Amino acid sequence: MFGALSRHFVGQRLSGEGHGTLAVNVLGSFVLGALTAGLTSDPTLLALVGTGFCGAFTTFSSFAFETVRLFERGKRRKAVANATINLVGALVAVGFGVLTASTISL
């Protein structure tokens, strides 16, 4: 529930064609990368934050819908850019999350 509320808050602050969705997907990917790289080894915390918060915070279906909607409206370049930035951004964010977690000693 907290993840979904956070996603709604970000979406309200970043209006525009997919900006909120991009932000939550990249930020959620960073958090998940950091968690799974060893920021915590507690399986309960991993499930709670990783599956619970990140699962409710990020939204692949909204990303897909927004990309298709851009194509349907004839904004093909924006659609391709949206798809590329979301996918590459999420992958890079996971990498930075892993890197960040590996430099933090808890």
XYZ file of N, CA and C in Angstrom:
318
model
N 0.817 -1.183 0.000
C 0.000 0.000 0.000
C 0.870 1.261 0.000
N 1.947 1.258 0.808
C 2.818 2.427 0.862
C 3.480 2.686 -0.493
N 3.848 1.607 -1.198
C 4.453 1.759 -2.519
C 3.494 2.387 -3.513
N 2.238 1.950 -3.497
C 1.232 2.496 -4.413
C 0.946 3.961 -4.097
N 0.873 4.298 -2.817
C 0.656 5.698 -2.435
C 1.841 6.566 -2.848
N 3.032 6.037 -2.688
C 4.235 6.768 -3.104
C 4.242 6.980 -4.612
N 3.847 5.943 -5.361
C 3.781 6.061 -6.820
C 2.782 7.139 -7.214
N 1.631 7.161 -6.567
C 0.618 8.177 -6.862
C 1.168 9.577 -6.586
N 1.859 9.743 -5.463
C 2.441 11.036 -5.108
C 3.446 11.493 -6.168
N 4.335 10.606 -6.580
C 5.332 10.950 -7.603
C 4.633 11.301 -8.913
N 3.622 10.519 -9.294
C 2.880 10.787 -10.520
C 2.205 12.146 -10.515
N 1.700 12.561 -9.366
C 1.062 13.874 -9.245
C 2.088 14.998 -9.377
N 3.284 14.775 -8.887
C 4.328 15.807 -8.925
C 4.999 15.908 -10.296
N 5.062 14.805 -11.011
C 5.747 14.780 -12.308
C 4.738 14.519 -13.415
N 3.911 15.499 -13.682
C 2.922 15.316 -14.743
C 3.616 15.384 -16.099
N 3.017 14.788 -17.076
C 3.599 14.736 -18.408
C 3.492 13.328 -18.946
N 3.886 13.148 -20.153
C 3.743 11.855 -20.820
C 4.738 10.839 -20.275
N 4.376 10.190 -19.191
C 5.182 9.105 -18.663
C 6.296 9.485 -17.720
N 6.413 10.761 -17.352
C 7.521 11.168 -16.487
C 7.441 10.524 -15.105
N 6.250 10.471 -14.539
C 6.089 9.844 -13.230
C 6.398 8.365 -13.270
N 5.921 7.703 -14.325
C 6.177 6.269 -14.485
C 7.668 6.001 -14.625
N 8.342 6.810 -15.413
C 9.792 6.665 -15.568
C 10.492 6.833 -14.224
N 10.118 7.849 -13.483
C 10.770 8.113 -12.198
C 10.595 6.953 -11.222
N 9.369 6.435 -11.098
C 9.156 5.347 -10.134
C 9.837 4.061 -10.581
N 9.853 3.802 -11.886
C 10.498 2.580 -12.362
C 12.009 2.623 -12.156
N 12.619 3.761 -12.417
C 14.068 3.882 -12.237
C 14.426 3.868 -10.748
N 13.705 4.620 -9.942
C 13.988 4.645 -8.504
C 13.741 3.278 -7.864
N 12.644 2.635 -8.230
C 12.355 1.304 -7.695
C 13.399 0.285 -8.105
N 13.909 0.398 -9.321
C 14.959 -0.506 -9.790
C 16.245 -0.300 -9.003
N 16.561 0.954 -8.701
C 17.738 1.250 -7.883
C 17.608 0.610 -6.500
N 16.463 0.803 -5.866
C 16.236 0.254 -4.524
C 16.334 -1.268 -4.548
N 15.707 -1.896 -5.531
C 15.740 -3.356 -5.618
C 17.155 -3.863 -5.878
N 17.902 -3.157 -6.718
C 19.295 -3.534 -6.955
C 20.122 -3.461 -5.688
N 19.929 -2.389 -4.915
C 20.675 -2.232 -3.667
C 20.299 -3.308 -2.656
N 19.019 -3.597 -2.555
C 18.573 -4.617 -1.598
C 19.133 -5.990 -1.928
N 19.022 -6.376 -3.169
C 19.432 -7.725 -3.554
C 20.942 -7.884 -3.623
N 21.671 -6.771 -3.629
C 23.134 -6.841 -3.670
C 23.738 -6.985 -2.287
N 22.910 -7.082 -1.286
C 23.449 -7.314 0.037
C 23.232 -6.196 1.026
N 22.439 -5.206 0.676
C 22.146 -4.146 1.631
C 21.475 -4.727 2.869
N 20.733 -5.808 2.658
C 20.161 -6.547 3.778
C 20.152 -8.032 3.433
N 20.323 -8.853 4.430
C 20.231 -10.299 4.211
C 19.004 -10.876 4.907
N 18.222 -10.010 5.520
C 17.010 -10.431 6.215
C 15.923 -10.765 5.188
N 15.519 -12.034 5.084
C 14.530 -12.420 4.077
C 13.181 -11.729 4.256
N 12.821 -11.429 5.492
C 11.552 -10.730 5.728
C 11.619 -9.305 5.199
N 12.721 -8.625 5.458
C 12.893 -7.261 4.962
C 12.981 -7.240 3.439
N 13.685 -8.219 2.868
C 13.754 -8.315 1.408
C 12.364 -8.473 0.803
N 11.551 -9.332 1.386
C 10.193 -9.541 0.879
C 9.339 -8.298 1.073
N 9.443 -7.689 2.237
C 8.633 -6.517 2.547
C 8.973 -5.338 1.641
N 10.240 -5.016 1.543
C 10.652 -3.854 0.753
C 10.766 -4.203 -0.728
N 11.407 -5.321 -1.034
C 11.610 -5.695 -2.434
C 10.320 -6.022 -3.151
N 9.601 -7.000 -2.643
C 8.357 -7.412 -3.285
C 7.220 -6.464 -2.950
N 7.088 -6.118 -1.674
C 5.981 -5.274 -1.239
C 6.074 -3.854 -1.755
N 7.056 -3.096 -1.253
C 7.162 -1.689 -1.636
C 7.513 -1.522 -3.111
N 8.614 -2.146 -3.549
C 9.051 -1.960 -4.940
C 8.023 -2.501 -5.930
N 7.388 -3.615 -5.574
C 6.368 -4.179 -6.452
C 5.175 -3.260 -6.622
N 4.774 -2.589 -5.551
C 3.645 -1.664 -5.626
C 4.067 -0.296 -6.161
N 5.322 0.061 -5.969
C 5.823 1.373 -6.386
C 6.067 1.431 -7.891
N 6.711 0.415 -8.430
C 7.015 0.403 -9.863
C 5.809 -0.093 -10.649
N 5.807 0.204 -11.952
C 4.634 -0.150 -12.736
C 4.982 -0.409 -14.197
N 5.186 -1.665 -14.514
C 5.491 -2.046 -15.891
C 4.274 -1.869 -16.791
N 3.096 -2.161 -16.282
C 1.891 -2.064 -17.110
C 1.611 -0.620 -17.528
N 1.828 0.337 -16.642
C 1.629 1.745 -17.016
C 2.646 2.172 -18.064
N 3.876 1.727 -17.904
C 4.912 2.013 -18.903
C 4.500 1.472 -20.269
N 4.027 0.237 -20.316
C 3.614 -0.365 -21.588
C 2.422 0.374 -22.179
N 1.435 0.686 -21.357
C 0.246 1.398 -21.825
C 0.603 2.776 -22.368
N 1.426 3.525 -21.641
C 1.810 4.867 -22.078
C 2.588 4.826 -23.388
N 3.431 3.821 -23.562
C 4.195 3.682 -24.802
C 3.271 3.390 -25.976
N 2.332 2.473 -25.798
C 1.371 2.154 -26.861
C 0.508 3.369 -27.178
N 0.086 4.086 -26.163
C -0.744 5.278 -26.376
C 0.003 6.327 -27.198
N 1.295 6.500 -26.949
C 2.088 7.430 -27.755
C 2.112 6.993 -29.219
N 2.297 5.695 -29.465
C 2.269 5.178 -30.836
C 0.926 5.461 -31.489
N -0.148 5.201 -30.774
C -1.492 5.401 -31.319
C -1.766 6.862 -31.648
N -1.172 7.760 -30.930
C -1.352 9.196 -31.169
C -0.393 9.738 -32.223
N 0.362 8.847 -32.842
C 1.278 9.253 -33.893
C 2.599 9.802 -33.392
N 2.855 9.685 -32.112
C 4.103 10.186 -31.526
C 5.104 9.043 -31.438
N 5.482 8.540 -32.596
C 6.316 7.346 -32.646
C 7.710 7.551 -32.046
N 8.305 8.682 -32.319
C 9.642 8.944 -31.753
C 9.592 9.025 -30.231
N 8.550 9.676 -29.714
C 8.399 9.741 -28.255
C 8.151 8.358 -27.677
N 7.409 7.532 -28.399
C 7.136 6.170 -27.926
C 8.420 5.355 -27.856
N 9.230 5.435 -28.893
C 10.500 4.702 -28.906
C 11.429 5.245 -27.819
N 11.461 6.568 -27.674
C 12.293 7.165 -26.627
C 11.812 6.731 -25.245
N 10.504 6.716 -25.042
C 9.945 6.296 -23.756
C 10.339 4.858 -23.442
N 10.198 3.981 -24.411
C 10.552 2.574 -24.199
C 12.042 2.423 -23.914
N 12.853 3.095 -24.690
C 14.302 2.994 -24.531
C 14.761 3.542 -23.184
N 14.278 4.726 -22.842
C 14.711 5.359 -21.598
C 14.251 4.554 -20.386
N 13.018 4.031 -20.420
C 12.534 3.218 -19.302
C 13.358 1.949 -19.138
N 13.595 1.243 -20.226
C 14.330 -0.023 -20.131
C 15.790 0.191 -19.750
N 16.457 1.084 -20.455
C 17.868 1.338 -20.164
C 18.015 1.991 -18.788
N 17.134 2.935 -18.484
C 17.192 3.604 -17.187
C 17.040 2.641 -16.029
N 16.103 1.699 -16.153
C 15.892 0.719 -15.084
C 17.103 -0.196 -14.929
N 17.672 -0.632 -16.039
C 18.849 -1.505 -15.974
C 20.048 -0.787 -15.363
N 20.263 0.449 -15.774
C 21.370 1.232 -15.217
C 21.134 1.490 -13.729
N 19.888 1.765 -13.356
C 19.566 2.018 -11.951
C 19.835 0.792 -11.087
N 19.500 -0.397 -11.582
C 19.818 -1.623 -10.841
C 21.330 -1.716 -10.641
N 22.084 -1.445 -11.704
C 23.545 -1.484 -11.606
C 24.081 -0.508 -10.577
N 23.547 0.713 -10.570
C 23.972 1.694 -9.571
C 23.549 1.276 -8.168
N 22.394 0.656 -8.053
C 21.960 0.149 -6.751
C 22.905 -0.909 -6.223
N 23.302 -1.825 -7.099
C 24.256 -2.876 -6.721
C 25.589 -2.248 -6.326
N 26.067 -1.314 -7.129
C 27.337 -0.638 -6.845
C 27.272 0.119 -5.520
N 26.185 0.821 -5.303
C 26.019 1.571 -4.057
C 26.021 0.642 -2.853
N 25.269 -0.437 -2.945
C 25.205 -1.388 -1.827
C 26.558 -2.020 -1.550
N 27.340 -2.240 -2.602
C 28.643 -2.878 -2.400
C 29.652 -1.940 -1.739
N 29.399 -0.635 -1.778
C 30.315 0.317 -1.149
C 29.898 0.683 0.269
N 28.686 0.272 0.655
C 28.186 0.565 2.001
C 28.450 -0.638 2.892
N 29.066 -0.397 4.014
C 29.336 -1.473 4.962
C 28.407 -1.319 6.150
N 27.474 -2.268 6.285
C 26.525 -2.203 7.408
C 26.933 -3.124 8.520
